[in-house]
Tab-separated table of N, CA and C in Angstrom:
chain	number	residue	atom	x	y	z
A	1	ASP	N	14.991	17.706	2.282
A	1	ASP	CA	14.239	18.961	2.449
A	1	ASP	C	15.251	20.328	3.099
A	2	SER	N	16.262	20.091	3.427
A	2	SER	CA	16.989	21.279	3.993
A	2	SER	C	17.391	22.134	2.807
A	3	ALA	N	17.914	21.368	1.893
A	3	ALA	CA	18.298	22.019	0.443
A	3	ALA	C	17.283	22.930	0.153
A	4	PHE	N	15.984	22.410	-0.069
A	4	PHE	CA	14.698	23.241	-0.409
A	4	PHE	C	14.665	24.519	0.488
A	5	PHE	N	14.728	24.396	1.466
A	5	PHE	CA	14.537	25.374	2.763
A	5	PHE	C	15.603	26.516	2.527
A	6	ASN	N	16.860	25.797	2.411
A	6	ASN	CA	17.977	26.606	2.335
A	6	ASN	C	17.742	27.532	1.105
A	7	GLY	N	17.438	27.072	-0.116
A	7	GLY	CA	17.312	27.542	-1.406
A	7	GLY	C	16.152	28.696	-1.200
A	8	MET	N	15.210	28.283	-0.560
A	8	MET	CA	13.892	29.341	-0.516
A	8	MET	C	14.563	30.546	0.350
A	9	ARG	N	15.046	30.037	1.574
A	9	ARG	CA	15.767	31.212	2.061
A	9	ARG	C	16.790	32.415	1.624
A	10	ALA	N	17.464	31.374	0.828
A	10	ALA	CA	18.443	32.429	0.113
A	10	ALA	C	17.807	33.300	-1.011
A	11	TYR	N	16.662	32.313	-1.525
A	11	TYR	CA	15.762	33.026	-2.723
A	11	TYR	C	15.260	34.328	-2.224
A	12	ALA	N	14.228	34.209	-1.260
A	12	ALA	CA	13.642	35.438	-0.446
A	12	ALA	C	14.693	36.570	0.138
A	13	ASN	N	15.921	36.110	0.444
A	13	ASN	CA	16.689	37.292	0.923
A	13	ASN	C	17.918	37.716	-0.307
A	14	ASN	N	17.835	37.204	-1.471
A	14	ASN	CA	18.220	37.678	-2.616
A	14	ASN	C	17.876	38.991	-2.934
A	15	PRO	N	18.577	40.038	-2.932
A	15	PRO	CA	18.402	41.392	-3.321
A	15	PRO	C	17.712	41.554	-4.869
A	16	ASP	N	18.256	40.475	-5.674
A	16	ASP	CA	17.952	40.395	-7.270
A	16	ASP	C	16.407	40.331	-7.407
A	17	PHE	N	15.803	39.281	-6.261
A	17	PHE	CA	14.534	39.198	-6.318
A	17	PHE	C	13.617	39.535	-5.235
A	18	MET	N	14.284	40.100	-4.206
A	18	MET	CA	13.354	40.646	-3.234
A	18	MET	C	12.194	41.714	-3.932
A	19	TYR	N	10.915	41.565	-3.311
A	19	TYR	CA	9.868	42.373	-3.878
A	19	TYR	C	9.769	42.569	-5.447
A	20	GLY	N	10.107	41.472	-6.128
A	20	GLY	CA	10.267	41.732	-7.750
A	20	GLY	C	9.561	40.095	-7.946
A	21	THR	N	9.819	40.016	-9.259
A	21	THR	CA	9.232	38.602	-9.705
A	21	THR	C	10.588	37.992	-10.702
A	22	ILE	N	9.928	36.573	-10.817
A	22	ILE	CA	11.268	35.953	-11.588
A	22	ILE	C	10.122	35.147	-12.410
A	23	THR	N	10.958	34.439	-13.503
A	23	THR	CA	10.329	33.353	-14.297
A	23	THR	C	10.273	31.894	-13.656
A	24	THR	N	9.632	31.284	-13.899
A	24	THR	CA	9.712	29.844	-13.365
A	24	THR	C	11.049	29.350	-13.742
A	25	ARG	N	11.747	29.447	-14.864
A	25	ARG	CA	13.066	28.971	-15.512
A	25	ARG	C	13.980	29.566	-14.578
A	26	GLY	N	14.049	31.009	-13.838
A	26	GLY	CA	14.732	31.671	-13.493
A	26	GLY	C	14.891	30.997	-11.770
A	27	PHE	N	13.853	30.674	-11.543
A	27	PHE	CA	13.559	30.492	-10.072
A	27	PHE	C	14.041	28.953	-9.837
A	28	GLN	N	13.925	28.032	-10.984
A	28	GLN	CA	14.663	26.487	-11.170
A	28	GLN	C	16.011	27.050	-11.236
A	29	HIS	N	16.689	27.928	-11.749
A	29	HIS	CA	18.151	28.038	-11.973
A	29	HIS	C	18.617	28.555	-10.432
A	30	ALA	N	17.827	29.491	-9.909
A	30	ALA	CA	18.177	29.893	-8.428
A	30	ALA	C	18.108	28.661	-7.549
A	31	MET	N	17.353	27.592	-7.349
A	31	MET	CA	17.203	26.582	-6.851
A	31	MET	C	18.219	25.694	-7.005
A	32	GLU	N	18.845	25.401	-8.413
A	32	GLU	CA	19.876	24.467	-8.781
A	32	GLU	C	20.958	24.225	-7.843
A	33	PRO	N	21.861	25.284	-7.684
A	33	PRO	CA	22.772	25.581	-6.450
A	33	PRO	C	22.751	24.423	-5.272
A	34	PHE	N	21.442	24.852	-4.578
A	34	PHE	CA	21.186	24.048	-3.454
A	34	PHE	C	20.602	22.840	-3.259
A	35	TYR	N	20.477	22.107	-4.488
A	35	TYR	CA	19.834	20.927	-4.725
A	35	TYR	C	21.398	20.197	-5.204
A	36	GLY	N	22.180	20.982	-6.108
A	36	GLY	CA	23.501	20.388	-6.630
A	36	GLY	C	23.528	19.729	-7.882
A	37	ALA	N	22.219	20.059	-8.493
A	37	ALA	CA	22.465	19.273	-9.764
A	37	ALA	C	21.358	20.022	-10.574
A	38	ASP	N	21.235	19.771	-11.979
A	38	ASP	CA	20.210	20.555	-12.659
A	38	ASP	C	19.021	19.913	-12.462
A	39	LEU	N	17.713	20.819	-12.276
A	39	LEU	CA	16.424	20.659	-11.723
A	39	LEU	C	15.470	20.532	-12.923
A	40	GLY	N	16.028	20.327	-14.192
A	40	GLY	CA	15.199	20.347	-15.325
A	40	GLY	C	14.304	19.142	-15.488
A	41	TRP	N	14.382	18.164	-14.838
A	41	TRP	CA	13.981	16.814	-14.858
A	41	TRP	C	12.477	17.090	-14.101
A	42	PHE	N	12.935	17.769	-13.093
A	42	PHE	CA	11.566	18.067	-12.004
A	42	PHE	C	10.758	19.224	-12.439
A	43	PHE	N	11.053	20.256	-13.107
A	43	PHE	CA	10.367	21.074	-13.525
A	43	PHE	C	9.666	20.621	-14.796
A	44	ASP	N	10.337	19.956	-15.724
A	44	ASP	CA	9.483	19.714	-16.991
A	44	ASP	C	8.498	18.831	-16.385
A	45	GLU	N	8.587	18.025	-15.555
A	45	GLU	CA	7.384	16.992	-15.227
A	45	GLU	C	6.540	17.566	-14.183
A	46	TRP	N	6.703	18.108	-13.175
A	46	TRP	CA	5.955	18.635	-12.270
A	46	TRP	C	5.504	19.651	-12.513
A	47	VAL	N	6.191	20.770	-12.901
A	47	VAL	CA	5.560	22.170	-13.406
A	47	VAL	C	5.145	22.600	-14.628
A	48	TRP	N	5.884	22.015	-15.562
A	48	TRP	CA	5.217	22.037	-16.986
A	48	TRP	C	4.371	20.793	-17.610
A	49	GLY	N	4.399	19.978	-16.979
A	49	GLY	CA	4.010	18.749	-17.542
A	49	GLY	C	2.295	18.553	-16.854
A	50	MET	N	1.478	17.744	-17.354
A	50	MET	CA	0.116	17.425	-16.811
A	50	MET	C	-0.126	16.246	-16.014
A	51	ASN	N	-0.928	16.029	-15.092
A	51	ASN	CA	-1.438	15.175	-14.390
A	51	ASN	C	-0.570	14.696	-13.288
A	52	ARG	N	-0.368	13.411	-12.967
A	52	ARG	CA	0.331	13.160	-11.605
A	52	ARG	C	0.590	11.622	-11.767
A	53	PRO	N	1.818	11.353	-10.909
A	53	PRO	CA	2.196	9.818	-11.290
A	53	PRO	C	0.844	8.694	-10.862
A	54	SER	N	0.898	7.818	-11.383
A	54	SER	CA	-0.005	6.466	-10.799
A	54	SER	C	0.815	5.280	-10.660
A	55	TYR	N	1.023	4.961	-9.282
A	55	TYR	CA	1.795	3.792	-9.185
A	55	TYR	C	1.241	2.450	-8.885
A	56	THR	N	1.947	1.611	-9.147
A	56	THR	CA	1.616	0.175	-8.338
A	56	THR	C	2.765	-0.155	-8.089
A	57	TYR	N	2.786	-1.177	-6.938
A	57	TYR	CA	3.821	-1.498	-6.103
A	57	TYR	C	3.682	-2.845	-5.701
A	58	SER	N	4.536	-3.584	-5.633
A	58	SER	CA	4.537	-4.877	-4.557
A	58	SER	C	6.037	-5.021	-3.840
A	59	TRP	N	5.922	-5.936	-3.028
A	59	TRP	CA	7.311	-6.291	-2.114
A	59	TRP	C	7.227	-8.044	-1.656
A	60	MET	N	8.612	-8.040	-1.574
A	60	MET	CA	8.683	-9.601	-0.685
A	60	MET	C	10.115	-9.503	0.043
A	61	LYS	N	10.235	-10.522	0.591
A	61	LYS	CA	11.379	-10.297	1.564
A	61	LYS	C	12.129	-12.046	1.838
A	62	GLU	N	13.311	-12.084	2.158
A	62	GLU	CA	14.031	-13.116	1.852
A	62	GLU	C	14.874	-13.250	3.255
A	63	ALA	N	14.917	-14.149	3.743
A	63	ALA	CA	16.061	-14.137	5.150
A	63	ALA	C	17.585	-14.006	4.619
A	64	LYS	N	18.187	-13.407	4.895
A	64	LYS	CA	19.644	-13.647	4.557
A	64	LYS	C	20.403	-14.340	5.516
A	65	GLY	N	20.258	-14.354	6.922
A	65	GLY	CA	20.589	-14.935	8.154
A	65	GLY	C	21.014	-13.755	8.719
A	66	ASN	N	21.767	-14.093	10.112
A	66	ASN	CA	22.194	-13.296	10.969
A	66	ASN	C	21.278	-12.018	11.265
A	67	GLY	N	20.091	-12.342	11.260
A	67	GLY	CA	18.805	-11.030	11.346
A	67	GLY	C	18.875	-10.236	10.288
A	68	GLN	N	19.472	-10.596	8.873
A	68	GLN	CA	18.990	-9.680	8.124
A	68	GLN	C	18.082	-10.442	7.133
A	69	TYR	N	17.207	-9.257	6.346
A	69	TYR	CA	16.674	-9.526	4.989
A	69	TYR	C	16.754	-8.587	4.185
A	70	GLU	N	16.665	-9.411	2.593
A	70	GLU	CA	16.747	-8.746	1.773
A	70	GLU	C	15.086	-8.622	1.000
A	71	MET	N	14.806	-7.091	1.028
A	71	MET	CA	13.440	-6.914	0.234
A	71	MET	C	13.782	-6.544	-0.916
A	72	PHE	N	12.307	-7.120	-1.973
A	72	PHE	CA	12.751	-6.794	-3.228
A	72	PHE	C	11.593	-6.085	-3.540
A	73	LEU	N	11.845	-4.642	-4.184
A	73	LEU	CA	10.494	-3.719	-4.333
A	73	LEU	C	10.418	-3.787	-5.530
A	74	HIS	N	9.111	-3.584	-6.331
A	74	HIS	CA	8.992	-3.525	-7.480
A	74	HIS	C	7.825	-2.517	-7.550
A	75	ILE	N	8.249	-1.405	-8.430
A	75	ILE	CA	7.232	-0.265	-8.746
A	75	ILE	C	6.963	0.101	-10.049
A	76	ARG	N	5.592	0.319	-10.496
A	76	ARG	CA	5.379	0.339	-11.810
A	76	ARG	C	4.509	1.910	-11.811
A	77	GLN	N	4.978	2.938	-12.617
A	77	GLN	CA	4.481	3.792	-13.090
A	77	GLN	C	3.143	3.529	-14.294
A	78	ILE	N	2.034	3.723	-13.975
A	78	ILE	CA	1.160	3.330	-14.981
A	78	ILE	C	0.173	4.653	-15.253
A	79	GLN	N	0.535	5.936	-15.183
A	79	GLN	CA	0.019	7.137	-15.709
A	79	GLN	C	-0.046	7.034	-17.118
A	80	THR	N	-1.143	7.419	-17.713
A	80	THR	CA	-1.649	7.796	-19.218
A	80	THR	C	-1.262	9.087	-19.632
A	81	SER	N	-1.387	9.044	-20.917
A	81	SER	CA	-1.398	10.533	-21.350
A	81	SER	C	-2.426	11.394	-20.928
A	82	PRO	N	-2.315	12.817	-20.716
A	82	PRO	CA	-1.408	13.646	-21.336
A	82	PRO	C	-0.258	13.545	-19.939
A	83	ALA	N	-0.205	12.765	-19.209
A	83	ALA	CA	0.806	12.893	-18.144
A	83	ALA	C	2.165	12.415	-18.921
A	84	PRO	N	3.346	12.913	-18.364
A	84	PRO	CA	4.643	12.510	-18.784
A	84	PRO	C	4.629	11.082	-18.312
A	85	ASP	N	5.384	10.232	-19.326
A	85	ASP	CA	5.668	8.725	-19.563
A	85	ASP	C	6.140	8.250	-17.920
A	86	VAL	N	7.330	9.282	-17.473
A	86	VAL	CA	7.868	8.787	-15.941
A	86	VAL	C	8.082	10.151	-15.541
A	87	PHE	N	7.747	10.200	-14.026
A	87	PHE	CA	7.808	11.029	-13.202
A	87	PHE	C	9.010	10.415	-12.467
A	88	THR	N	9.828	11.409	-12.822
A	88	THR	CA	11.256	11.058	-11.722
A	88	THR	C	10.979	11.644	-10.410
A	89	MET	N	11.463	10.742	-9.197
A	89	MET	CA	10.975	11.122	-7.891
A	89	MET	C	11.560	10.067	-7.112
A	90	PRO	N	12.057	10.892	-6.212
A	90	PRO	CA	12.473	9.747	-4.826
A	90	PRO	C	11.603	9.659	-4.173
A	91	ILE	N	11.350	8.272	-3.886
A	91	ILE	CA	9.987	7.968	-3.165
A	91	ILE	C	10.600	7.395	-1.704
A	92	ARG	N	10.143	7.790	-0.669
A	92	ARG	CA	10.262	7.135	0.516
A	92	ARG	C	9.104	5.931	0.680
A	93	VAL	N	9.608	5.127	1.377
A	93	VAL	CA	8.803	3.787	1.553
A	93	VAL	C	9.534	3.373	3.313
A	94	TYR	N	8.615	2.786	3.877
A	94	TYR	CA	8.648	2.263	4.991
A	94	TYR	C	8.128	0.901	5.439
A	95	PRO	N	9.526	0.284	5.360
A	95	PRO	CA	9.112	-1.277	6.178
A	95	PRO	C	9.006	-1.108	7.637
A	96	ARG	N	8.057	-1.883	7.908
A	96	ARG	CA	8.106	-1.762	9.429
A	96	ARG	C	8.964	-3.128	10.199
A	97	ILE	N	9.827	-2.697	10.909
A	97	ILE	CA	10.944	-3.766	11.677
A	97	ILE	C	10.895	-3.655	13.027
A	98	ASN	N	10.531	-4.728	13.444
A	98	ASN	CA	10.644	-4.712	14.897
A	98	ASN	C	9.546	-3.548	15.398
A	99	GLY	N	8.489	-3.405	14.789
A	99	GLY	CA	7.320	-2.569	15.060
A	99	GLY	C	7.789	-0.988	14.969
A	100	VAL	N	8.567	-0.961	14.193
A	100	VAL	CA	9.005	0.412	14.156
A	100	VAL	C	9.223	0.720	12.412
A	101	ASP	N	8.368	1.673	12.208
A	101	ASP	CA	8.300	2.020	10.468
A	101	ASP	C	10.014	2.839	10.017
A	102	THR	N	10.364	2.137	9.409
A	102	THR	CA	12.254	2.382	9.027
A	102	THR	C	12.030	3.181	7.493
A	103	MET	N	12.293	4.152	7.650
A	103	MET	CA	12.445	5.242	6.130
A	103	MET	C	13.376	4.721	5.258
A	104	VAL	N	13.141	4.412	4.197
A	104	VAL	CA	14.366	3.969	3.173
A	104	VAL	C	13.803	5.001	1.579
A	105	THR	N	14.551	5.493	1.189
A	105	THR	CA	14.640	6.122	-0.102
A	105	THR	C	14.969	5.647	-1.315
A	106	VAL	N	14.062	5.429	-2.343
A	106	VAL	CA	14.323	4.872	-3.459
A	106	VAL	C	14.240	5.946	-4.397
A	107	PHE	N	14.920	6.250	-5.417
A	107	PHE	CA	15.040	6.817	-6.542
A	107	PHE	C	14.494	6.158	-7.877
A	108	ASN	N	13.454	6.702	-8.113
A	108	ASN	CA	12.619	6.125	-9.397
A	108	ASN	C	12.446	6.950	-10.588
A	109	ASN	N	13.003	6.777	-11.723
A	109	ASN	CA	13.119	7.261	-12.660
A	109	ASN	C	13.253	6.633	-13.855
A	110	SER	N	12.074	5.590	-13.802
A	110	SER	CA	11.715	4.471	-15.120
A	110	SER	C	10.637	4.356	-14.626
A	111	ARG	N	9.714	3.938	-15.777
A	111	ARG	CA	8.231	3.365	-15.547
A	111	ARG	C	8.096	1.950	-14.783
A	112	ILE	N	9.426	1.287	-15.082
A	112	ILE	CA	9.304	0.157	-14.209
A	112	ILE	C	10.587	0.069	-13.391
A	113	GLY	N	10.533	-0.070	-12.073
A	113	GLY	CA	11.692	0.045	-11.392
A	113	GLY	C	11.640	-1.022	-10.159
A	114	ASP	N	12.973	-1.680	-10.183
A	114	ASP	CA	13.054	-2.969	-8.923
A	114	ASP	C	14.147	-2.156	-8.250
A	115	TYR	N	13.801	-2.705	-6.782
A	115	TYR	CA	15.245	-2.329	-5.977
A	115	TYR	C	15.150	-3.279	-4.994
A	116	ARG	N	16.390	-3.499	-4.680
A	116	ARG	CA	16.785	-4.708	-3.664
A	116	ARG	C	17.382	-3.669	-2.357
A	117	ILE	N	16.907	-4.016	-1.176
A	117	ILE	CA	17.226	-3.262	-0.190
A	117	ILE	C	17.333	-4.300	0.835
A	118	ILE	N	18.549	-4.408	1.680
A	118	ILE	CA	19.064	-5.068	3.182
A	118	ILE	C	18.626	-4.255	4.473
A	119	VAL	N	18.008	-4.768	4.932
A	119	VAL	CA	17.714	-4.553	6.483
A	119	VAL	C	17.990	-5.159	7.423
A	120	ASN	N	18.024	-4.818	8.821
A	120	ASN	CA	18.458	-5.367	9.812
A	120	ASN	C	17.086	-5.625	10.636
A	121	GLY	N	16.540	-7.011	10.501
A	121	GLY	CA	15.184	-7.181	11.289
A	121	GLY	C	14.217	-7.703	10.176
A	122	ASP	N	13.442	-8.343	10.389
A	122	ASP	CA	12.277	-8.899	9.583
A	122	ASP	C	11.167	-8.002	9.613
A	123	PRO	N	11.126	-7.393	8.141
A	123	PRO	CA	10.024	-6.425	7.874
A	123	PRO	C	8.599	-7.142	7.826
A	124	THR	N	7.722	-6.582	8.408
A	124	THR	CA	6.559	-7.379	8.661
A	124	THR	C	5.166	-6.672	7.590
A	125	ILE	N	5.477	-5.316	7.734
A	125	ILE	CA	4.373	-4.490	7.102
A	125	ILE	C	5.240	-3.569	6.002
A	126	PHE	N	4.740	-3.015	5.160
A	126	PHE	CA	5.478	-1.963	4.147
A	126	PHE	C	4.279	-0.750	3.773
A	127	THR	N	4.770	0.344	3.878
A	127	THR	CA	3.871	1.176	3.641
A	127	THR	C	4.696	2.229	2.729
A	128	PHE	N	3.859	2.610	1.243
A	128	PHE	CA	4.462	3.347	0.290
A	128	PHE	C	4.079	4.709	0.619
A	129	ASP	N	5.288	5.534	0.749
A	129	ASP	CA	4.995	7.192	0.597
A	129	ASP	C	3.845	7.359	1.840
A	130	LYS	N	4.215	7.193	3.323
A	130	LYS	CA	3.464	7.160	4.255
A	130	LYS	C	2.662	8.274	4.548
A	131	TYR	N	3.467	9.488	4.316
A	131	TYR	CA	3.149	10.936	4.464
A	131	TYR	C	2.714	11.799	3.456
A	132	TYR	N	2.383	10.773	2.418
A	132	TYR	CA	1.951	11.278	1.193
A	132	TYR	C	2.728	12.720	0.570
A	133	TYR	N	3.934	12.523	0.649
A	133	TYR	CA	4.978	13.674	0.218
A	133	TYR	C	4.486	13.894	-1.381
A	134	ILE	N	3.892	12.925	-1.797
A	134	ILE	CA	4.056	12.764	-3.498
A	134	ILE	C	2.648	12.893	-3.782
A	135	LEU	N	2.172	13.854	-4.623
A	135	LEU	CA	0.734	14.087	-5.216
A	135	LEU	C	0.815	12.778	-6.154
A	136	ARG	N	0.053	11.714	-6.082
A	136	ARG	CA	-0.030	10.523	-6.643
A	136	ARG	C	-1.193	9.585	-6.329
A	137	ASP	N	-1.344	8.929	-7.226
A	137	ASP	CA	-2.281	7.618	-6.922
A	137	ASP	C	-1.171	6.339	-6.755
A	138	SER	N	-1.751	5.467	-6.133
A	138	SER	CA	-0.902	4.536	-5.637
A	138	SER	C	-1.835	3.044	-5.175
A	139	ARG	N	-1.662	1.942	-5.350
A	139	ARG	CA	-2.129	0.957	-4.942
A	139	ARG	C	-1.218	-0.141	-5.049
A	140	SER	N	-1.200	-1.289	-4.014
A	140	SER	CA	-0.449	-2.368	-3.818
A	140	SER	C	-1.127	-3.525	-4.993
A	141	GLU	N	0.127	-4.369	-5.307
A	141	GLU	CA	-0.425	-5.491	-5.849
A	141	GLU	C	0.359	-6.704	-5.512
A	142	PRO	N	-0.029	-8.012	-5.668
A	142	PRO	CA	0.928	-8.839	-5.595
A	142	PRO	C	2.297	-8.898	-5.989
A	143	TYR	N	3.326	-9.527	-5.322
A	143	TYR	CA	4.505	-9.471	-5.846
A	143	TYR	C	4.537	-10.537	-6.980
A	144	ARG	N	5.193	-10.383	-8.082
A	144	ARG	CA	5.575	-11.508	-8.837
A	144	ARG	C	6.970	-11.650	-9.353
A	145	VAL	N	7.328	-12.597	-9.329
A	145	VAL	CA	8.701	-13.330	-10.036
A	145	VAL	C	8.451	-13.393	-11.217
A	146	ASN	N	9.730	-12.245	-11.960
A	146	ASN	CA	9.469	-12.513	-13.499
A	146	ASN	C	11.104	-12.995	-13.865
A	147	ILE	N	10.916	-14.478	-14.451
A	147	ILE	CA	12.493	-15.035	-14.949
A	147	ILE	C	12.630	-14.730	-16.334
A	148	VAL	N	13.595	-13.825	-16.345
A	148	VAL	CA	14.213	-13.344	-17.694
A	148	VAL	C	15.502	-13.804	-17.895
A	149	ASN	N	15.683	-14.882	-19.323
A	149	ASN	CA	16.890	-15.354	-19.548
A	149	ASN	C	17.274	-14.793	-20.657
A	150	THR	N	18.195	-13.699	-20.313
A	150	THR	CA	18.834	-13.004	-21.938
A	150	THR	C	19.457	-13.944	-22.841
A	151	SER	N	19.499	-15.142	-22.382
A	151	SER	CA	20.515	-16.007	-23.455
A	151	SER	C	19.612	-16.864	-24.764
A	152	LEU	N	18.320	-16.575	-23.978
A	152	LEU	CA	17.399	-17.403	-24.928
A	152	LEU	C	17.417	-16.615	-26.167
A	153	PRO	N	17.186	-17.613	-27.342
A	153	PRO	CA	16.798	-17.152	-28.837
A	153	PRO	C	15.744	-16.072	-28.814
A	154	GLY	N	15.909	-14.935	-29.268
A	154	GLY	CA	14.428	-14.074	-29.477
A	154	GLY	C	14.374	-13.095	-28.317
A	155	GLY	N	15.159	-13.396	-27.304
A	155	GLY	CA	14.782	-12.503	-25.859
A	155	GLY	C	15.269	-11.053	-25.985
A	156	PHE	N	14.638	-10.368	-25.440
A	156	PHE	CA	14.921	-9.072	-25.383
A	156	PHE	C	15.258	-8.359	-24.074
A	157	ILE	N	16.496	-8.008	-23.928
A	157	ILE	CA	16.822	-7.122	-22.632
A	157	ILE	C	15.869	-6.123	-22.235
A	158	ASN	N	15.906	-5.754	-21.223
A	158	ASN	CA	14.652	-4.778	-20.510
A	158	ASN	C	13.220	-5.040	-21.284
A	159	THR	N	12.838	-5.886	-21.271
A	159	THR	CA	11.443	-6.120	-21.747
A	159	THR	C	10.831	-7.008	-21.123
A	160	SER	N	9.421	-6.269	-20.656
A	160	SER	CA	8.809	-7.348	-19.749
A	160	SER	C	8.225	-8.375	-20.465
A	161	TYR	N	8.162	-9.540	-19.562
A	161	TYR	CA	7.535	-10.807	-20.282
A	161	TYR	C	6.043	-11.089	-19.548
A	162	LEU	N	5.115	-11.431	-20.340
A	162	LEU	CA	3.594	-11.641	-19.654
A	162	LEU	C	3.683	-12.805	-19.118
A	163	ASP	N	4.326	-13.795	-19.040
A	163	ASP	CA	4.207	-14.951	-18.037
A	163	ASP	C	5.032	-14.891	-16.894
A	164	SER	N	4.488	-15.015	-15.569
A	164	SER	CA	4.964	-14.582	-14.241
A	164	SER	C	4.427	-15.800	-13.589
A	165	VAL	N	4.980	-15.959	-12.448
A	165	VAL	CA	4.918	-16.932	-11.400
A	165	VAL	C	4.612	-16.024	-10.007
A	166	GLU	N	3.461	-16.273	-9.472
A	166	GLU	CA	2.645	-15.954	-8.142
A	166	GLU	C	3.809	-16.327	-6.979
A	167	VAL	N	4.292	-15.375	-5.987
A	167	VAL	CA	4.758	-16.261	-5.137
A	167	VAL	C	3.946	-16.015	-3.798
């Protein structure tokens, strides 16, 4: 957030742009030094693209000992055309630990994303994008454990299998 507001302040106070106009790509390039990297992925999906992301998500936890838990988070983007296949986006998620919502950010840049998060304390509730920072649709679903053994003949790496076991 601070990078965005620093970039906006610099843009608004830049004599080259003050009281004038700029193209969308020009604005993208003006903001990139404050982000620290190319923003093409963001502008291509959110400005030039159509629609919005639609997420399904699930999670589970496993006690690791000494009060630590490992959370397993599964996020799927299920939007259809004309939306981009993938909306690349940092997503803030909030496990509730000891009665406190704790913010964790995951960077989602694929249609199916799996994340492992170690937390101190027992997460009891999980909230996806609690403050609706993302213009999106979302729903939770039961967590499924997919067992994939890449040594099986005919197995494919990075391919989802339809058989799953409910936990």
